[in-house]
Each structure stands twice: as C-alpha cells, then as structure tokens.
C-alpha cells in the first residue's frame, strides 16, 4: 500500500515550483540537475519532464534558504540537503 502514496500526491511542474519559490525556472532546473548528480531522484515522465512532489519542493526551498548564508556555496547546500534525505525518500 505504501508504494501507492505518490499516485495520490500532487505533482508540480518546474514552472509551478519556480512560482512557489519565487525563483526562475532555469534555477529550478539547475538545482534539480545538481541534486540528481548528487544521487537524489526526481521523478520524470515518459517525455523526460521533471515532476516535483511536496518533498522535492521542500528540499529545493531548503537549498534556497541555505545559500543565503554567506559562507554556504551551492554545492555545500546541495550536499547538506542530500545528507539529511533518507534512503527511502
């Protein structure tokens, strides 16, 4: 049963996520690519378009918050967020 939870969740487009976080669509793409490179899985449909679940939006929001700190680079923020994500996420 727990495998069906994603089917019940809202899936956001990159454009919707950009609007929610008040960032550019290209920034969503950049953060997503860096997360994927670090091993984080972001859902893609059969056309290769990313779909973002609530947990993905929260992770992107956390990255945005972390990079506001003057001593935090984008790579460091990505690594910090990835280290808090469980294997099942």
mmCIF file of N, CA and C in Angstrom:
data_model
loop_
_atom_site.group_PDB
_atom_site.id
_atom_site.type_symbol
_atom_site.label_atom_id
_atom_site.label_comp_id
_atom_site.label_asym_id
_atom_site.label_seq_id
_atom_site.Cartn_x
_atom_site.Cartn_y
_atom_site.Cartn_z
ATOM 1 N N UNK A 1 0.807 -1.201 0.000
ATOM 2 C CA UNK A 1 0.000 0.000 0.000
ATOM 3 C C UNK A 1 0.844 1.255 0.000
ATOM 4 N N UNK A 2 1.961 1.264 0.744
ATOM 5 C CA UNK A 2 2.760 2.476 0.850
ATOM 6 C C UNK A 2 3.357 2.866 -0.494
ATOM 7 N N UNK A 3 3.477 1.939 -1.431
ATOM 8 C CA UNK A 3 4.011 2.248 -2.751
ATOM 9 C C UNK A 3 3.073 3.113 -3.578
ATOM 10 N N UNK A 4 1.800 3.222 -3.177
ATOM 11 C CA UNK A 4 0.816 3.996 -3.921
ATOM 12 C C UNK A 4 0.734 5.455 -3.474
ATOM 13 N N UNK A 5 1.516 5.863 -2.488
ATOM 14 C CA UNK A 5 1.375 7.215 -1.938
ATOM 15 C C UNK A 5 1.707 8.288 -2.962
ATOM 16 N N UNK A 6 2.644 8.068 -3.842
ATOM 17 C CA UNK A 6 2.996 9.087 -4.824
ATOM 18 C C UNK A 6 1.870 9.333 -5.824
ATOM 19 N N UNK A 7 1.077 8.323 -6.111
ATOM 20 C CA UNK A 7 -0.023 8.486 -7.044
ATOM 21 C C UNK A 7 -1.085 9.429 -6.487
ATOM 22 N N UNK A 8 -1.149 9.551 -5.172
ATOM 23 C CA UNK A 8 -2.152 10.382 -4.525
ATOM 24 C C UNK A 8 -1.656 11.809 -4.283
ATOM 25 N N UNK A 9 -0.374 12.042 -4.444
ATOM 26 C CA UNK A 9 0.205 13.352 -4.193
ATOM 27 C C UNK A 9 0.112 14.234 -5.429
ATOM 28 N N UNK A 10 0.083 15.535 -5.191
ATOM 29 C CA UNK A 10 0.125 16.476 -6.307
ATOM 30 C C UNK A 10 1.536 16.491 -6.878
ATOM 31 N N UNK A 11 1.610 16.541 -8.184
ATOM 32 C CA UNK A 11 2.893 16.650 -8.866
ATOM 33 C C UNK A 11 2.963 18.043 -9.482
ATOM 34 N N UNK A 12 4.009 18.776 -9.118
ATOM 35 C CA UNK A 12 4.194 20.134 -9.610
ATOM 36 C C UNK A 12 5.139 20.141 -10.809
ATOM 37 N N UNK A 13 4.889 21.036 -11.735
ATOM 38 C CA UNK A 13 5.814 21.242 -12.846
ATOM 39 C C UNK A 13 6.942 22.153 -12.368
ATOM 40 N N UNK A 14 8.006 22.223 -13.143
ATOM 41 C CA UNK A 14 9.119 23.118 -12.805
ATOM 42 C C UNK A 14 8.637 24.564 -12.749
ATOM 43 N N UNK A 15 7.754 24.929 -13.638
ATOM 44 C CA UNK A 15 7.214 26.297 -13.654
ATOM 45 C C UNK A 15 6.438 26.593 -12.374
ATOM 46 N N UNK A 16 5.638 25.623 -11.921
ATOM 47 C CA UNK A 16 4.882 25.808 -10.680
ATOM 48 C C UNK A 16 5.814 25.929 -9.474
ATOM 49 N N UNK A 17 6.861 25.111 -9.460
ATOM 50 C CA UNK A 17 7.834 25.172 -8.369
ATOM 51 C C UNK A 17 8.541 26.522 -8.375
ATOM 52 N N UNK A 18 8.909 26.992 -9.548
ATOM 53 C CA UNK A 18 9.559 28.298 -9.658
ATOM 54 C C UNK A 18 8.663 29.394 -9.085
ATOM 55 N N UNK A 19 7.384 29.334 -9.383
ATOM 56 C CA UNK A 19 6.436 30.318 -8.857
ATOM 57 C C UNK A 19 6.310 30.195 -7.341
ATOM 58 N N UNK A 20 6.197 28.969 -6.840
ATOM 59 C CA UNK A 20 6.077 28.746 -5.399
ATOM 60 C C UNK A 20 7.281 29.282 -4.626
ATOM 61 N N UNK A 21 8.469 29.123 -5.196
ATOM 62 C CA UNK A 21 9.697 29.502 -4.503
ATOM 63 C C UNK A 21 10.199 30.892 -4.902
ATOM 64 N N UNK A 22 9.497 31.540 -5.811
ATOM 65 C CA UNK A 22 9.884 32.879 -6.295
ATOM 66 C C UNK A 22 11.301 32.878 -6.867
ATOM 67 N N UNK A 23 11.565 31.862 -7.704
ATOM 68 C CA UNK A 23 12.846 31.770 -8.403
ATOM 69 C C UNK A 23 12.572 31.530 -9.882
ATOM 70 N N UNK A 24 13.607 31.620 -10.679
ATOM 71 C CA UNK A 24 13.475 31.409 -12.115
ATOM 72 C C UNK A 24 13.334 29.911 -12.426
ATOM 73 N N UNK A 25 12.667 29.613 -13.522
ATOM 74 C CA UNK A 25 12.523 28.237 -13.986
ATOM 75 C C UNK A 25 13.904 27.614 -14.237
ATOM 76 N N UNK A 26 14.831 28.405 -14.745
ATOM 77 C CA UNK A 26 16.188 27.898 -15.002
ATOM 78 C C UNK A 26 16.899 27.534 -13.697
ATOM 79 N N UNK A 27 16.571 28.236 -12.613
ATOM 80 C CA UNK A 27 17.168 27.923 -11.314
ATOM 81 C C UNK A 27 16.638 26.588 -10.806
ATOM 82 N N UNK A 28 15.362 26.326 -10.998
ATOM 83 C CA UNK A 28 14.782 25.032 -10.620
ATOM 84 C C UNK A 28 15.506 23.920 -11.381
ATOM 85 N N UNK A 29 15.718 24.138 -12.664
ATOM 86 C CA UNK A 29 16.411 23.137 -13.488
ATOM 87 C C UNK A 29 17.839 22.924 -12.994
ATOM 88 N N UNK A 30 18.537 24.009 -12.700
ATOM 89 C CA UNK A 30 19.921 23.911 -12.236
ATOM 90 C C UNK A 30 20.002 23.149 -10.915
ATOM 91 N N UNK A 31 19.165 23.517 -9.950
ATOM 92 C CA UNK A 31 19.160 22.828 -8.658
ATOM 93 C C UNK A 31 18.810 21.355 -8.842
ATOM 94 N N UNK A 32 17.846 21.076 -9.702
ATOM 95 C CA UNK A 32 17.425 19.691 -9.951
ATOM 96 C C UNK A 32 18.562 18.865 -10.529
ATOM 97 N N UNK A 33 19.260 19.439 -11.487
ATOM 98 C CA UNK A 33 20.378 18.731 -12.100
ATOM 99 C C UNK A 33 21.475 18.445 -11.084
ATOM 100 N N UNK A 34 21.753 19.408 -10.215
ATOM 101 C CA UNK A 34 22.775 19.201 -9.185
ATOM 102 C C UNK A 34 22.334 18.148 -8.171
ATOM 103 N N UNK A 35 21.061 18.164 -7.804
ATOM 104 C CA UNK A 35 20.537 17.141 -6.896
ATOM 105 C C UNK A 35 20.651 15.756 -7.519
ATOM 106 N N UNK A 36 20.274 15.649 -8.783
ATOM 107 C CA UNK A 36 20.352 14.352 -9.476
ATOM 108 C C UNK A 36 21.795 13.882 -9.575
ATOM 109 N N UNK A 37 22.704 14.800 -9.841
ATOM 110 C CA UNK A 37 24.121 14.457 -9.925
ATOM 111 C C UNK A 37 24.628 13.932 -8.581
ATOM 112 N N UNK A 38 24.054 14.453 -7.488
ATOM 113 C CA UNK A 38 24.444 14.030 -6.141
ATOM 114 C C UNK A 38 23.728 12.747 -5.705
ATOM 115 N N UNK A 39 22.852 12.217 -6.569
ATOM 116 C CA UNK A 39 22.209 10.942 -6.282
ATOM 117 C C UNK A 39 20.750 11.028 -5.866
ATOM 118 N N UNK A 40 20.195 12.219 -5.838
ATOM 119 C CA UNK A 40 18.788 12.387 -5.462
ATOM 120 C C UNK A 40 17.911 12.104 -6.672
ATOM 121 N N UNK A 41 16.835 11.374 -6.466
ATOM 122 C CA UNK A 41 15.934 11.030 -7.572
ATOM 123 C C UNK A 41 14.777 12.017 -7.664
ATOM 124 N N UNK A 42 14.634 12.604 -8.844
ATOM 125 C CA UNK A 42 13.478 13.445 -9.144
ATOM 126 C C UNK A 42 12.694 12.737 -10.241
ATOM 127 N N UNK A 43 11.405 12.589 -10.010
ATOM 128 C CA UNK A 43 10.531 11.885 -10.947
ATOM 129 C C UNK A 43 10.564 12.553 -12.325
ATOM 130 N N UNK A 44 10.599 11.729 -13.363
ATOM 131 C CA UNK A 44 10.477 12.223 -14.742
ATOM 132 C C UNK A 44 9.407 11.402 -15.452
ATOM 133 N N UNK A 45 8.619 12.079 -16.283
ATOM 134 C CA UNK A 45 7.597 11.360 -17.041
ATOM 135 C C UNK A 45 8.227 10.719 -18.275
ATOM 136 N N UNK A 46 7.401 10.104 -19.092
ATOM 137 C CA UNK A 46 7.907 9.385 -20.276
ATOM 138 C C UNK A 46 8.580 10.309 -21.285
ATOM 139 N N UNK A 47 8.316 11.599 -21.202
ATOM 140 C CA UNK A 47 8.965 12.575 -22.094
ATOM 141 C C UNK A 47 10.224 13.178 -21.478
ATOM 142 N N UNK A 48 10.540 12.779 -20.247
ATOM 143 C CA UNK A 48 11.726 13.285 -19.576
ATOM 144 C C UNK A 48 11.504 14.582 -18.815
ATOM 145 N N UNK A 49 10.249 15.017 -18.695
ATOM 146 C CA UNK A 49 9.945 16.233 -17.941
ATOM 147 C C UNK A 49 9.899 15.907 -16.452
ATOM 148 N N UNK A 50 10.525 16.751 -15.660
ATOM 149 C CA UNK A 50 10.542 16.529 -14.216
ATOM 150 C C UNK A 50 9.186 16.848 -13.596
ATOM 151 N N UNK A 51 8.835 16.051 -12.616
ATOM 152 C CA UNK A 51 7.651 16.295 -11.805
ATOM 153 C C UNK A 51 8.089 16.351 -10.352
ATOM 154 N N UNK A 52 7.647 17.337 -9.634
ATOM 155 C CA UNK A 52 8.102 17.569 -8.274
ATOM 156 C C UNK A 52 6.986 17.290 -7.278
ATOM 157 N N UNK A 53 7.296 16.469 -6.280
ATOM 158 C CA UNK A 53 6.376 16.188 -5.191
ATOM 159 C C UNK A 53 6.628 17.201 -4.076
ATOM 160 N N UNK A 54 5.761 17.231 -3.088
ATOM 161 C CA UNK A 54 5.909 18.171 -1.974
ATOM 162 C C UNK A 54 7.291 18.072 -1.327
ATOM 163 N N UNK A 55 7.790 16.868 -1.136
ATOM 164 C CA UNK A 55 9.104 16.694 -0.505
ATOM 165 C C UNK A 55 10.207 17.304 -1.371
ATOM 166 N N UNK A 56 10.071 17.226 -2.679
ATOM 167 C CA UNK A 56 11.052 17.832 -3.572
ATOM 168 C C UNK A 56 11.029 19.359 -3.458
ATOM 169 N N UNK A 57 9.823 19.906 -3.361
ATOM 170 C CA UNK A 57 9.678 21.358 -3.212
ATOM 171 C C UNK A 57 10.312 21.805 -1.893
ATOM 172 N N UNK A 58 10.108 21.032 -0.838
ATOM 173 C CA UNK A 58 10.707 21.373 0.461
ATOM 174 C C UNK A 58 12.231 21.330 0.387
ATOM 175 N N UNK A 59 12.771 20.369 -0.327
ATOM 176 C CA UNK A 59 14.223 20.264 -0.478
ATOM 177 C C UNK A 59 14.762 21.457 -1.263
ATOM 178 N N UNK A 60 14.096 21.819 -2.338
ATOM 179 C CA UNK A 60 14.523 22.984 -3.114
ATOM 180 C C UNK A 60 14.423 24.262 -2.279
ATOM 181 N N UNK A 61 13.382 24.367 -1.464
ATOM 182 C CA UNK A 61 13.222 25.533 -0.584
ATOM 183 C C UNK A 61 14.378 25.590 0.422
ATOM 184 N N UNK A 62 14.755 24.436 0.962
ATOM 185 C CA UNK A 62 15.857 24.380 1.931
ATOM 186 C C UNK A 62 17.172 24.802 1.279
ATOM 187 N N UNK A 63 17.406 24.372 0.059
ATOM 188 C CA UNK A 63 18.614 24.779 -0.661
ATOM 189 C C UNK A 63 18.642 26.296 -0.806
ATOM 190 N N UNK A 64 17.516 26.837 -1.185
ATOM 191 C CA UNK A 64 17.409 28.291 -1.370
ATOM 192 C C UNK A 64 17.716 29.028 -0.065
ATOM 193 N N UNK A 65 17.219 28.503 1.048
ATOM 194 C CA UNK A 65 17.485 29.107 2.358
ATOM 195 C C UNK A 65 18.963 29.000 2.725
ATOM 196 N N UNK A 66 19.556 27.836 2.485
ATOM 197 C CA UNK A 66 20.948 27.614 2.866
ATOM 198 C C UNK A 66 21.915 28.515 2.100
ATOM 199 N N UNK A 67 21.664 28.726 0.820
ATOM 200 C CA UNK A 67 22.624 29.517 0.039
ATOM 201 C C UNK A 67 22.553 31.008 0.355
ATOM 202 N N UNK A 68 21.554 31.410 1.132
ATOM 203 C CA UNK A 68 21.511 32.806 1.585
ATOM 204 C C UNK A 68 22.590 33.087 2.621
ATOM 205 N N UNK A 69 23.081 32.026 3.269
ATOM 206 C CA UNK A 69 24.142 32.184 4.256
ATOM 207 C C UNK A 69 25.438 32.529 3.518
ATOM 208 N N UNK A 70 26.163 33.540 3.966
ATOM 209 C CA UNK A 70 27.352 33.998 3.226
ATOM 210 C C UNK A 70 28.467 32.962 3.098
ATOM 211 N N UNK A 71 28.530 32.009 4.016
ATOM 212 C CA UNK A 71 29.597 31.005 3.962
ATOM 213 C C UNK A 71 29.173 29.705 3.293
ATOM 214 N N UNK A 72 27.992 29.684 2.677
ATOM 215 C CA UNK A 72 27.456 28.453 2.102
ATOM 216 C C UNK A 72 27.416 28.550 0.583
ATOM 217 N N UNK A 73 28.169 27.674 -0.072
ATOM 218 C CA UNK A 73 28.118 27.624 -1.535
ATOM 219 C C UNK A 73 26.936 26.750 -1.962
ATOM 220 N N UNK A 74 26.597 26.810 -3.236
ATOM 221 C CA UNK A 74 25.507 25.983 -3.752
ATOM 222 C C UNK A 74 25.842 24.507 -3.599
ATOM 223 N N UNK A 75 27.064 24.123 -3.917
ATOM 224 C CA UNK A 75 27.468 22.720 -3.764
ATOM 225 C C UNK A 75 27.377 22.258 -2.315
ATOM 226 N N UNK A 76 27.779 23.118 -1.382
ATOM 227 C CA UNK A 76 27.686 22.769 0.030
ATOM 228 C C UNK A 76 26.226 22.616 0.456
ATOM 229 N N UNK A 77 25.375 23.495 -0.039
ATOM 230 C CA UNK A 77 23.950 23.423 0.287
ATOM 231 C C UNK A 77 23.349 22.127 -0.244
ATOM 232 N N UNK A 78 23.681 21.775 -1.473
ATOM 233 C CA UNK A 78 23.191 20.519 -2.071
ATOM 234 C C UNK A 78 23.632 19.338 -1.208
ATOM 235 N N UNK A 79 24.919 19.298 -0.852
ATOM 236 C CA UNK A 79 25.440 18.190 -0.051
ATOM 237 C C UNK A 79 24.793 18.133 1.326
ATOM 238 N N UNK A 80 24.549 19.297 1.927
ATOM 239 C CA UNK A 80 23.908 19.338 3.244
ATOM 240 C C UNK A 80 22.499 18.783 3.178
ATOM 241 N N UNK A 81 21.760 19.162 2.148
ATOM 242 C CA UNK A 81 20.382 18.692 1.994
ATOM 243 C C UNK A 81 20.360 17.196 1.680
ATOM 244 N N UNK A 82 21.244 16.766 0.810
ATOM 245 C CA UNK A 82 21.307 15.340 0.443
ATOM 246 C C UNK A 82 21.621 14.487 1.678
ATOM 247 N N UNK A 83 22.471 14.998 2.561
ATOM 248 C CA UNK A 83 22.853 14.214 3.746
ATOM 249 C C UNK A 83 21.679 14.025 4.707
ATOM 250 N N UNK A 84 20.658 14.855 4.614
ATOM 251 C CA UNK A 84 19.504 14.736 5.507
ATOM 252 C C UNK A 84 18.375 13.885 4.914
ATOM 253 N N UNK A 85 18.495 13.537 3.646
ATOM 254 C CA UNK A 85 17.460 12.770 2.963
ATOM 255 C C UNK A 85 17.676 11.289 3.218
ATOM 256 N N UNK A 86 16.620 10.607 3.634
ATOM 257 C CA UNK A 86 16.708 9.175 3.887
ATOM 258 C C UNK A 86 16.761 8.387 2.600
ATOM 259 N N UNK A 87 17.218 7.166 2.680
ATOM 260 C CA UNK A 87 17.322 6.286 1.516
ATOM 261 C C UNK A 87 15.960 6.022 0.875
ATOM 262 N N UNK A 88 14.899 6.006 1.665
ATOM 263 C CA UNK A 88 13.574 5.694 1.145
ATOM 264 C C UNK A 88 12.907 6.892 0.473
ATOM 265 N N UNK A 89 13.486 8.084 0.647
ATOM 266 C CA UNK A 89 12.872 9.295 0.089
ATOM 267 C C UNK A 89 13.101 9.425 -1.390
#
